[in-house]
Coordinates of C-alpha atoms in Angstrom, one line a residue:
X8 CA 127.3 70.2 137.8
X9 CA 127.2 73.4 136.3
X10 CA 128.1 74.8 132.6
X11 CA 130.9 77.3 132.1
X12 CA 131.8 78.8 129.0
X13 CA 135.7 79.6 128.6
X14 CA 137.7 81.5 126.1
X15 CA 141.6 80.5 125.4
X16 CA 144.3 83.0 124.0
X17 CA 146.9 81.0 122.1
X18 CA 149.7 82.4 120.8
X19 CA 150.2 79.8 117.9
X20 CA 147.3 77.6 116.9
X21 CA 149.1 75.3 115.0
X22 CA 147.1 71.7 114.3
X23 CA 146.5 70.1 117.6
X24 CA 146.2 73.0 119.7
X25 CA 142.4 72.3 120.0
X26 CA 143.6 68.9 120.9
X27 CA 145.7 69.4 123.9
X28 CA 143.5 71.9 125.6
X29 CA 140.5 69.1 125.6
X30 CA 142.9 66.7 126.5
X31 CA 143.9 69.1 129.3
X32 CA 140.4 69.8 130.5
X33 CA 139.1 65.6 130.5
X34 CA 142.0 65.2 132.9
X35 CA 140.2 67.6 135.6
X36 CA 136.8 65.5 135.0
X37 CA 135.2 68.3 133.2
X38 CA 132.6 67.0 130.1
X39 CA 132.7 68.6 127.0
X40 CA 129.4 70.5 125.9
X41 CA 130.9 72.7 123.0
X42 CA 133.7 74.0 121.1
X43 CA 134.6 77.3 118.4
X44 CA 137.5 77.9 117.1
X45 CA 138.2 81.2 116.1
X46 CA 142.2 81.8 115.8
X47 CA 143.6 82.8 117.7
X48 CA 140.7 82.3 120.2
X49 CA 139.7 78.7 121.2
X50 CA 136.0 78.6 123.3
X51 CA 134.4 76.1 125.3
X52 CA 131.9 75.2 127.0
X53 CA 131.8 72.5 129.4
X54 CA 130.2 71.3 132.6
X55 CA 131.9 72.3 135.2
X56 CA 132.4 70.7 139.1
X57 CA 133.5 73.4 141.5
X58 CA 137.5 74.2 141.1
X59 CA 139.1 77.2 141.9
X60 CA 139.1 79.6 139.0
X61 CA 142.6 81.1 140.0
X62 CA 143.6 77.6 139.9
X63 CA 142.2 76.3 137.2
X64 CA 143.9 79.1 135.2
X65 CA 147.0 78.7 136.6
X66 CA 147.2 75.2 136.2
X67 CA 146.3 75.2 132.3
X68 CA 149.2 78.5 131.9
X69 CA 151.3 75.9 133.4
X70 CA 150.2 72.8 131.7
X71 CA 150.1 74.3 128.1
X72 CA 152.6 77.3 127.7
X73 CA 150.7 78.4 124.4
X74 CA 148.2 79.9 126.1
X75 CA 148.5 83.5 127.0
X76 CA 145.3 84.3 128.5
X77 CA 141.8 82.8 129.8
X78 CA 138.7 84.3 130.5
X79 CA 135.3 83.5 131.4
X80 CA 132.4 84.0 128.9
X81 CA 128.8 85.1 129.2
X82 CA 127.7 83.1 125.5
X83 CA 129.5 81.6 123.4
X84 CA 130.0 83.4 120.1
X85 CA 127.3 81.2 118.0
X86 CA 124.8 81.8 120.9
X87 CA 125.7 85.2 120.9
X88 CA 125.3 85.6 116.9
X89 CA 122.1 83.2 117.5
X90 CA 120.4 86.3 120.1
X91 CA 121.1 89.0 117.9
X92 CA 119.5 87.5 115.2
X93 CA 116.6 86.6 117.4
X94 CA 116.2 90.1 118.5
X95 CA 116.8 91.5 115.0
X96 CA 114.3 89.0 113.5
X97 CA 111.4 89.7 116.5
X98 CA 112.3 93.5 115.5
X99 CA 110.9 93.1 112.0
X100 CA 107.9 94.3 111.0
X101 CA 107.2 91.3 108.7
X102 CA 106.4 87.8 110.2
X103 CA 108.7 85.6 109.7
X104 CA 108.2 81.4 109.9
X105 CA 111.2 79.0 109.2
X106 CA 110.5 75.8 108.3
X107 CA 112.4 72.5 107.6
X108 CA 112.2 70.2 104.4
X109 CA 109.2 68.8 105.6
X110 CA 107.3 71.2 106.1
X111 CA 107.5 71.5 110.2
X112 CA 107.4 74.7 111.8
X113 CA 111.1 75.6 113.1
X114 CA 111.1 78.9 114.2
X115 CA 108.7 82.0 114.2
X116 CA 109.1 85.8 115.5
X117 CA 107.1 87.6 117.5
X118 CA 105.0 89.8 114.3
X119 CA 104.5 86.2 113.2
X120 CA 103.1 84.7 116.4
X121 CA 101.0 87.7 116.2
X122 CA 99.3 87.4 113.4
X123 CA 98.5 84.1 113.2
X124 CA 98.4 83.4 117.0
X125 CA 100.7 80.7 116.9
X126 CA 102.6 79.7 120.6
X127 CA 105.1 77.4 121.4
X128 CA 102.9 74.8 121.2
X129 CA 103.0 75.1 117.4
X130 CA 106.4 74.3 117.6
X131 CA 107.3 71.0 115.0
X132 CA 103.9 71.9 113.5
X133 CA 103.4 71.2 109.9
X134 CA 103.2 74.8 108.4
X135 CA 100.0 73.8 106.5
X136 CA 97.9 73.5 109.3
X137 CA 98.5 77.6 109.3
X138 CA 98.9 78.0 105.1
X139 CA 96.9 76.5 102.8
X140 CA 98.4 73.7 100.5
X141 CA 97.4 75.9 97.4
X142 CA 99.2 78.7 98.8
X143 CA 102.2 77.0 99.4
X144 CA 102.8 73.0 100.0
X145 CA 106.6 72.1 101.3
X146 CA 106.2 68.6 99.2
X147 CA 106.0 70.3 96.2
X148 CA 107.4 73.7 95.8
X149 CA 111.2 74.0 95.3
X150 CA 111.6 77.6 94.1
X151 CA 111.2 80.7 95.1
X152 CA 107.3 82.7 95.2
X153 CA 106.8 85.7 95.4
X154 CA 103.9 88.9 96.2
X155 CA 101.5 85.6 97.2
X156 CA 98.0 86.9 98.3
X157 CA 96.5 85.8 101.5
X158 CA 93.5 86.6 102.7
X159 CA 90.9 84.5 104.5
X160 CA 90.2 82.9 108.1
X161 CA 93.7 81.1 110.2
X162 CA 92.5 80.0 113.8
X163 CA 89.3 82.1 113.3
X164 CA 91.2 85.0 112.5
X165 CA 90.8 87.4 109.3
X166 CA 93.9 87.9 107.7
X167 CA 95.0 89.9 104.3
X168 CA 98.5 89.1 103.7
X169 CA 101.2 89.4 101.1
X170 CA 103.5 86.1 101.1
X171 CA 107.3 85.7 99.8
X172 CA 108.7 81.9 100.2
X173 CA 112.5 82.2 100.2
X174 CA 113.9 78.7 99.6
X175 CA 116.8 77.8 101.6
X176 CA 119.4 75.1 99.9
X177 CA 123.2 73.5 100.2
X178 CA 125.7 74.4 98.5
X179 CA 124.4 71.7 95.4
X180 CA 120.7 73.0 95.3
X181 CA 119.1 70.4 97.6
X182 CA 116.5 72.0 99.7
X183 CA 116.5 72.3 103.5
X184 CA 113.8 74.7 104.0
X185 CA 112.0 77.9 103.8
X186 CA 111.4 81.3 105.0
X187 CA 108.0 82.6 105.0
X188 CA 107.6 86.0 104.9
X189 CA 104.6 87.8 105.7
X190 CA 103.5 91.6 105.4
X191 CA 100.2 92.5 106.2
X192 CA 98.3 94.1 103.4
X193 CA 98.1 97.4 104.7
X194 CA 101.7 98.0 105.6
X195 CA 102.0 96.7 101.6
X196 CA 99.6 99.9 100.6
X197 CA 101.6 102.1 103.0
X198 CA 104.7 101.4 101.5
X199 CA 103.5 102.0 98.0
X200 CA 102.7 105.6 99.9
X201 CA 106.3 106.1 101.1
X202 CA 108.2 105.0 98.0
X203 CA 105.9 107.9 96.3
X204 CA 106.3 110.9 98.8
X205 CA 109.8 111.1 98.5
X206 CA 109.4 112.1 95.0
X207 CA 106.4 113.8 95.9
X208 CA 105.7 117.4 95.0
X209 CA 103.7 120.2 96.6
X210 CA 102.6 123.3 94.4
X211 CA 105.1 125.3 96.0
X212 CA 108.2 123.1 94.0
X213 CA 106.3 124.0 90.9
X214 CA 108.9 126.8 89.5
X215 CA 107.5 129.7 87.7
X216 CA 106.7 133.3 88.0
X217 CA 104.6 133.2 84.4
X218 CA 101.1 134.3 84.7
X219 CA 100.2 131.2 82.9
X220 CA 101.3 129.2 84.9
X221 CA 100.6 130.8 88.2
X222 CA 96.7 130.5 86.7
X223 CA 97.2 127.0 86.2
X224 CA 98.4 126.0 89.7
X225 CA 95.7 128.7 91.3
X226 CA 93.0 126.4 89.2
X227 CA 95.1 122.8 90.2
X228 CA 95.1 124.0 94.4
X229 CA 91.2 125.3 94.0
X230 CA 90.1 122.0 92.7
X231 CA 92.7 119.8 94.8
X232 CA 90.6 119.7 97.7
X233 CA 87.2 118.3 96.0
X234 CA 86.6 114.5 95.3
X235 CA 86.1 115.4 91.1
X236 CA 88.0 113.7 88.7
X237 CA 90.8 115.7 87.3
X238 CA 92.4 115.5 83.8
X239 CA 95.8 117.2 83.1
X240 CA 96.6 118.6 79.4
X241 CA 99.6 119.5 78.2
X242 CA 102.7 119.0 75.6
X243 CA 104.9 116.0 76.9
X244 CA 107.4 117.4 79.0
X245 CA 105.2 120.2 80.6
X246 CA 105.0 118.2 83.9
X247 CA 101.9 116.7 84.0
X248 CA 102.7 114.1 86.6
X249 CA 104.3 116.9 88.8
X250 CA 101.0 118.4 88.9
X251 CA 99.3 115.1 89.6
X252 CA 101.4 114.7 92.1
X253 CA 101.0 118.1 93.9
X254 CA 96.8 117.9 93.0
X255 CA 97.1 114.8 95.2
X256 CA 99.2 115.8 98.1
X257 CA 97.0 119.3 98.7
X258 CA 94.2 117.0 98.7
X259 CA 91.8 115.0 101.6
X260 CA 93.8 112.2 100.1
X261 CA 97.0 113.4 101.1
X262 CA 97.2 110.1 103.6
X263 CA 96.2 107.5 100.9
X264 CA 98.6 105.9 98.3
X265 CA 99.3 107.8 95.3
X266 CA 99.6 105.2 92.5
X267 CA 100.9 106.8 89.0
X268 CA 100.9 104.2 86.0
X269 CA 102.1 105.5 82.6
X270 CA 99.3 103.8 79.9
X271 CA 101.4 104.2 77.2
X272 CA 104.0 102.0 78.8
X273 CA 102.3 99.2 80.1
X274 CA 102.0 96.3 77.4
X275 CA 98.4 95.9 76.2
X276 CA 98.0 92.5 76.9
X277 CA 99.1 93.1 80.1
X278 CA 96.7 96.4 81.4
X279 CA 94.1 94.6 82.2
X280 CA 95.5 93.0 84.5
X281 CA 97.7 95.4 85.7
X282 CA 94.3 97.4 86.4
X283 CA 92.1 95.2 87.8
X284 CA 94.1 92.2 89.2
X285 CA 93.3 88.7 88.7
X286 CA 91.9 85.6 90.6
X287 CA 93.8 82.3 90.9
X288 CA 93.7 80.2 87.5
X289 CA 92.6 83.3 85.6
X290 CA 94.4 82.7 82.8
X291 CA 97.7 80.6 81.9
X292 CA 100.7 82.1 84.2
X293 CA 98.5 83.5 86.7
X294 CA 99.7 82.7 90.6
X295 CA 97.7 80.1 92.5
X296 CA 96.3 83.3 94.9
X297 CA 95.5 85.9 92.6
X298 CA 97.2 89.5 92.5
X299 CA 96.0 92.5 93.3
X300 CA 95.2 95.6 90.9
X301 CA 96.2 99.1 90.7
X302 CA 92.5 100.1 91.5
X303 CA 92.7 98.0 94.8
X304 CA 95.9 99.2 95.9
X305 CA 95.1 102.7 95.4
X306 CA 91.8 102.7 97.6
X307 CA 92.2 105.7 99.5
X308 CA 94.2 107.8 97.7
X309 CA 94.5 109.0 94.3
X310 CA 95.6 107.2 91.0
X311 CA 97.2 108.7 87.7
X312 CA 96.7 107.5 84.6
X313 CA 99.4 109.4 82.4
X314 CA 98.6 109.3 78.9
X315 CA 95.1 108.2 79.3
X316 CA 94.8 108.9 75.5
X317 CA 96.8 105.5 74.8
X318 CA 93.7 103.0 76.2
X319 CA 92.6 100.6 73.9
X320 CA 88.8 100.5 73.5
X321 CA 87.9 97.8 75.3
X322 CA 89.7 98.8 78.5
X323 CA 88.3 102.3 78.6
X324 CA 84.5 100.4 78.9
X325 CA 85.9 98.6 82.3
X326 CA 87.2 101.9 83.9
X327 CA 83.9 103.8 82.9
X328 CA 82.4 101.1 84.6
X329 CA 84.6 101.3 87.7
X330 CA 84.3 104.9 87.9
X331 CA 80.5 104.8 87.8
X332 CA 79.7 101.8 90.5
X333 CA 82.6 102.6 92.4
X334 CA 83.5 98.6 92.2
X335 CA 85.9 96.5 89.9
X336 CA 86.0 92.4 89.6
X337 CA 89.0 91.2 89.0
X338 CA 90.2 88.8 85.7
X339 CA 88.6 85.4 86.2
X340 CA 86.6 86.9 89.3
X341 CA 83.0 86.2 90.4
X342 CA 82.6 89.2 93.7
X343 CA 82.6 92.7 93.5
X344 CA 85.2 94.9 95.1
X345 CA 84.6 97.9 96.2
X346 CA 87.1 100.7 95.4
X347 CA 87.3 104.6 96.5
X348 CA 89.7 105.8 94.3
X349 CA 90.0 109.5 92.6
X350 CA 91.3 109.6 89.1
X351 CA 94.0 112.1 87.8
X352 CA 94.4 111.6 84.2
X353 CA 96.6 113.3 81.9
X354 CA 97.2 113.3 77.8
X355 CA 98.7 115.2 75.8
X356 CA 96.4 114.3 73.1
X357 CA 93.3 115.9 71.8
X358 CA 90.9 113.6 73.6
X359 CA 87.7 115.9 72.1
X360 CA 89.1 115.0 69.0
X361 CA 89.9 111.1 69.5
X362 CA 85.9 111.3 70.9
X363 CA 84.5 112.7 67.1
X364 CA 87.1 110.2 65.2
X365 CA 85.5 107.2 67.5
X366 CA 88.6 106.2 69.3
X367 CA 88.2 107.6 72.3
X368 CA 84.7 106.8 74.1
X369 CA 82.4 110.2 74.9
X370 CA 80.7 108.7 78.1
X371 CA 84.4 108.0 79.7
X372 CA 85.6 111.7 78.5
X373 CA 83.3 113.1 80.3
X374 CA 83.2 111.4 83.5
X375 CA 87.4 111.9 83.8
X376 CA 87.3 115.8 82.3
X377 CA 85.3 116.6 84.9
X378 CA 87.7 119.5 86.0
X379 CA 90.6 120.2 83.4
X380 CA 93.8 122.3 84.3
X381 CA 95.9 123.2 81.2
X382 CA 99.5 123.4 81.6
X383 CA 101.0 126.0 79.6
X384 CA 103.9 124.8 77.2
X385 CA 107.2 126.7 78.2
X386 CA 107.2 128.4 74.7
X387 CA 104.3 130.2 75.8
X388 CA 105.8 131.0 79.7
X389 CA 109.8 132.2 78.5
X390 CA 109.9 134.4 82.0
X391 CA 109.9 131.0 83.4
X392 CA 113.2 130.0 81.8
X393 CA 115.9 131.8 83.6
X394 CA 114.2 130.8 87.2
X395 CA 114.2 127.0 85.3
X396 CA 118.0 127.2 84.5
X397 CA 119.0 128.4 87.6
X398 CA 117.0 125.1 89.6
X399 CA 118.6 123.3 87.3
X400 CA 122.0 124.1 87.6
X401 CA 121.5 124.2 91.5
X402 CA 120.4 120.3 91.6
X403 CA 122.1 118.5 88.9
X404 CA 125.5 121.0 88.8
X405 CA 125.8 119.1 92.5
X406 CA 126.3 115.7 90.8
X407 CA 128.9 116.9 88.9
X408 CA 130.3 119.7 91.5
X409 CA 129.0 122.4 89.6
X410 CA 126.1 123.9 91.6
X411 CA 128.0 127.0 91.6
X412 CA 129.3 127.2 88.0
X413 CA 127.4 130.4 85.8
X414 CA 125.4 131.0 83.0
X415 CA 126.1 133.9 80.7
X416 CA 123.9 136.3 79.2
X417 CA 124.2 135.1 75.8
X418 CA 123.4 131.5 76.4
X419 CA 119.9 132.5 78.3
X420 CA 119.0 134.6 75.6
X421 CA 119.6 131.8 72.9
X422 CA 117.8 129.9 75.6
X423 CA 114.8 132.2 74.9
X424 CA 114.9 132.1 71.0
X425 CA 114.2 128.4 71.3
X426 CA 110.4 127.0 70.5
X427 CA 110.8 124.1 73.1
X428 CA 108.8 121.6 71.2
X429 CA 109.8 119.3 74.0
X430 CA 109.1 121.8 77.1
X431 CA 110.7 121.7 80.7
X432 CA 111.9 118.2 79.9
X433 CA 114.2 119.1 76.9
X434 CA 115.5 122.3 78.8
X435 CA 116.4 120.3 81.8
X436 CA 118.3 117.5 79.3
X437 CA 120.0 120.6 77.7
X438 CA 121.4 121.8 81.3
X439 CA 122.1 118.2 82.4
X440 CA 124.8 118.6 78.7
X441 CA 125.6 121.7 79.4
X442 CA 127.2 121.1 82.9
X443 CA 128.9 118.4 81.1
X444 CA 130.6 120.4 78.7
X445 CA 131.4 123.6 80.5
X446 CA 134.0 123.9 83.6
X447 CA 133.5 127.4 85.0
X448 CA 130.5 129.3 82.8
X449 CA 128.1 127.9 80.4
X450 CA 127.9 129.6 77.3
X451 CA 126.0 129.6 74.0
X452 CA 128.7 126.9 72.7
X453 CA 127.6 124.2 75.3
X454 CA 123.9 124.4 74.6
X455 CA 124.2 122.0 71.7
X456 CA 120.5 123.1 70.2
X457 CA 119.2 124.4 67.2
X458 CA 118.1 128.2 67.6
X459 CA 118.0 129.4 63.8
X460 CA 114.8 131.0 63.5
X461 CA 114.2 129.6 60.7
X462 CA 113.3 126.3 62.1
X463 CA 110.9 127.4 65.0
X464 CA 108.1 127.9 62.4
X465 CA 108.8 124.3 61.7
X466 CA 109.1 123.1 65.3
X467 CA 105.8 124.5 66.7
X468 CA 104.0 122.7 63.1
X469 CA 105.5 119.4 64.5
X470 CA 105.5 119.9 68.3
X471 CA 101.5 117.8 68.3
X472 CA 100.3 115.2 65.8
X473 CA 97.2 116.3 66.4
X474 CA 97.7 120.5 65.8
X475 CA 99.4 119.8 62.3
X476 CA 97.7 122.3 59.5
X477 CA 98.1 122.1 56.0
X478 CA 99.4 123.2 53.4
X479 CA 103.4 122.8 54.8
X480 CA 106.5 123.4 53.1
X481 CA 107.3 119.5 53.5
X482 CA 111.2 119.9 51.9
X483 CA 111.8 122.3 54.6
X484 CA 109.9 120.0 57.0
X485 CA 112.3 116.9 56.4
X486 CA 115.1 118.8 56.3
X487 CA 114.6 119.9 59.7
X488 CA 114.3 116.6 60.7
X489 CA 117.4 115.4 59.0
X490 CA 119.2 118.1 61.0
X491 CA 117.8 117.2 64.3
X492 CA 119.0 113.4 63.7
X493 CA 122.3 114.1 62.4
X494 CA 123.0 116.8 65.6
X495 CA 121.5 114.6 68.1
X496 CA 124.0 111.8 66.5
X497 CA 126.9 114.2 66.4
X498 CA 126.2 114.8 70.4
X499 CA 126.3 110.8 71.0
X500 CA 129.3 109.6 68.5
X501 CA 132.4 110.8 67.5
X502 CA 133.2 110.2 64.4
X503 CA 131.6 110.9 61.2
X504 CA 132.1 108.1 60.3
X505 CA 130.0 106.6 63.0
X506 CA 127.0 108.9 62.9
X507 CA 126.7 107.3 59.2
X508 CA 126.1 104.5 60.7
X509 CA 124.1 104.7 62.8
X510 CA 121.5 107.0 60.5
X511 CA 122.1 104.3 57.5
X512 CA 123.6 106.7 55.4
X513 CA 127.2 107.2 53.3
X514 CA 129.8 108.5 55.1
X515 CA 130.4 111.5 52.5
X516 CA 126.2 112.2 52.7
X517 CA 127.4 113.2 56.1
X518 CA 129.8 115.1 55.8
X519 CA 128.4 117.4 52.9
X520 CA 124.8 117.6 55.4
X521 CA 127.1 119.0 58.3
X522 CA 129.0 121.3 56.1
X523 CA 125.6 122.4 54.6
X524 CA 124.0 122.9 58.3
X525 CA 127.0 124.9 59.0
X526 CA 127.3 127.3 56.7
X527 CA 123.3 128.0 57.0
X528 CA 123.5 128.7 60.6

């Protein structure tokens, strides 16, 4: 007997339409292997003893006048869902191992037969005879893990693998299964390289005409191509990681992972081992395999520390140390790993300073200002703002279909009077309200910053903590301040009565301060 898989066209599938057509087809001796119903389709597949197909058909037309056509199927539409995912799942990159409750191996693809050389033999397997119990045990582990290192010998094979256990549970949270997925270590690294380049910038997407500047990116390209550390300084806002990012890409390195990490943002207890990783049992909350640092995962390319200024003490000790032996151990570790890692640093402090006052350590200034490029603050470059405006009207003018709106005259020249205390960043926040604001020109109305003349003074005393000189007219100091808050509320709320609010002050205070600011400007 041989299997056929048929496909009826009923024109009302009412309840027991299923019904009759079995009933139809055990009265020609045929045996019933399978059955979909997927209105107003019913398929079947059955074992079949030669008949006549013309027949057959006609006789069932005949039999049950609901049906309004039957044709003969290649699969069935669950073994036809059940190949695509096969070839979809062999397709991945990742390697992929199902298993059952129990831990026995129900299905690999092809990346995971690969890499751990499994064959059908392995079939009904118990996973662990491939994964360690530490690294994950079916007995025990009900939820979810995650970024799971591992690295070691499986059937006399070196593997360094990143695991992710996907639990798979009814509809009431009991656990069927798992999905293992694996990605090998490297393709981990690479992808840390392609989330980066599409944000990554060459020094010809630095915009400025500015002698300054064009002597700043001439220095950045010349030392680009040697293996010297390079520190960055500048005001925030200059674009210190766009440089970074362009030192790296005109570099040998170009091909390596490119690994920023912002040291001011990172918790303190936590940059250690965000850093340098961690073995297994390291510490309370650390992952039965370890993790991985930013050092490691950076071999081969380039890593920037943005606001390297921000390092607590004891932290700037280990990276001296990595820098100097080319080697980190990881928290709770006992073996040395090798790293070969350049370091782009940036700050917008005065390091030399933070070096005299004790809080930044000489040995590690020196070894990471090996080459420094100085990025001019746009005060300082003003050609640059006009060719600024215009990039930024071209690329964010698109979200709002704007790219084409104008800019007049007026507005770039009070564009010009401005000090900038917080550079390229600021300007590109002022465009983004701008656009907002304005429907066919911008003009000086839509800028919504302060250009009295008055206050630049003022704004280049505050623009760095560290460049403050004394004696200062502090009244006038805090009053500039006050003014900054209370516009920067006006832009955000729209009531008065809000903004008091939200600075903690009376409602009249407010409105006297905005009549006051008015009339000065």
């Amino acid at each position: 007997m041989k299997s056929k898989k048929i496909r009826f066209l009923v024109k009302d599938n009412r309840v027991g339409m299923a019904h009759k057509i079995l009933s139809a087809l055990a009265t020609k001796n045929m045996n019933i292997l399978a059955m979909e119903i997927t209105p107003p389709y019913i398929s079947v597949k059955v074992s079949w003893d030669f008949l006549n197909w013309e027949d057959f058909k006609k006789d069932i037309k005949e039999e049950i006048k609901e049906i309004l056509d039957i044709i003969e199927l290649d699969m069935m539409d669950s073994e036809k869902v059940a190949k695509e995912l096969q070839i979809i799942i062999n397709s991945m990159e990742d390697g992929i191992i199902a298993v059952n409750k129990s831990g026995k191996i129900e299905y690999y693809n092809s990346k995971a037969a690969k890499l751990f050389g499994i064959f059908k033999g392995d079939q009904n397997k118990h996973i662990n005879f491939l994964i360690p119990k530490e690294i994950y045990n079916p007995t025990v582990d009900i939820n979810d893990k995650s970024s799971i290192e591992v690295s070691g010998k499986i059937r006399n094979k070196k593997v360094n693998l990143i695991l992710d256990v996907k639990m798979i549970k009814n509809e009431v949270g009991i656990k069927l299964g798992a999905l293992l997925i694996f990605r090998e270590m490297d393709e981990v690294r690479r992808l840390i390289q392609t989330i980066s380049r599409p944000s990554m910038i060459s020094f010809d997407d630095i915009i400025g005409e500015s002698k300054s500047l064009k002597e700043t990116i001439s220095i950045a390209k010349s030392v680009s191509k040697t293996e010297a550390n390079i520190m960055i300084l500048g005001e925030s806002g200059t674009g210190k990681e766009l440089f970074a990012r362009a030192i790296h890409l005109n570099s040998n390195r170009a091909n390596g992972p490119f690994v920023a990490v912002n040291c001011s943002a990172v918790p303190e207890t936590l940059l250690e081992s965000e850093f340098f990783g961690y073995d297994k049992g390291a510490f309370t909350g650390a992952n039965r395999t370890g993790k991985q640092g930013l050092f490691e995962l950076a071999t081969g390319g380039s890593i920037f520390l943005d606001e390297i200024g921000d390092l607590p003490t004891h932290l700037q000790a280990k990276i001296l140390r990595a820098i100097q032996e080319k080697c980190i151990r990881r928290i709770g570790g006992e073996k040395e790993i090798s790293i070969d890692v350049r370091i782009i640093s940036a700050t917008h402090r005065n390091l030399s300073k933070m070096v005299i006052e004790k809080t930044f350590r000489e040995d590690l200034y020196y070894r990471l200002n090996v080459i420094p490029v100085n990025i001019p603050p746009l005060r300082e470059r003003k050609e640059d703002i006009l060719l600024l405006v215009r990039h930024f009207i071209k690329v964010l003018g698109e979200n709002e279909g704007k790219s084409n709106i104008k800019i007049t005259d007026n507005a770039i020249n009070e564009l010009k009077k401005y000090s900038w205390p917080g550079n390229v960043r600021e300007l590109q926040n002022v465009i983004e309200r701008a656009l907002i604001f304005a429907e066919d020109t911008i003009d000086v109305e839509h800028l919504l910053i302060n250009t009295k003349p008055t206050h630049n003074l003022i704004e280049s005393l505050i623009q760095n903590e560290d460049d403050i000189n004394l004696p200062v007219k502090l009244p006038v100091l805090l009053e500039k301040i006050e003014y900054d808050y209370i516009i920067k509320a006006k832009e955000k709320f729209k009531s008065s009565r809000e903004i008091a609010k939200a600075l903690g002050i009376s409602h009249t205070t407010v409105i006297n301060r905005m009549r006051k600011y008015e009339k000065s400007m």
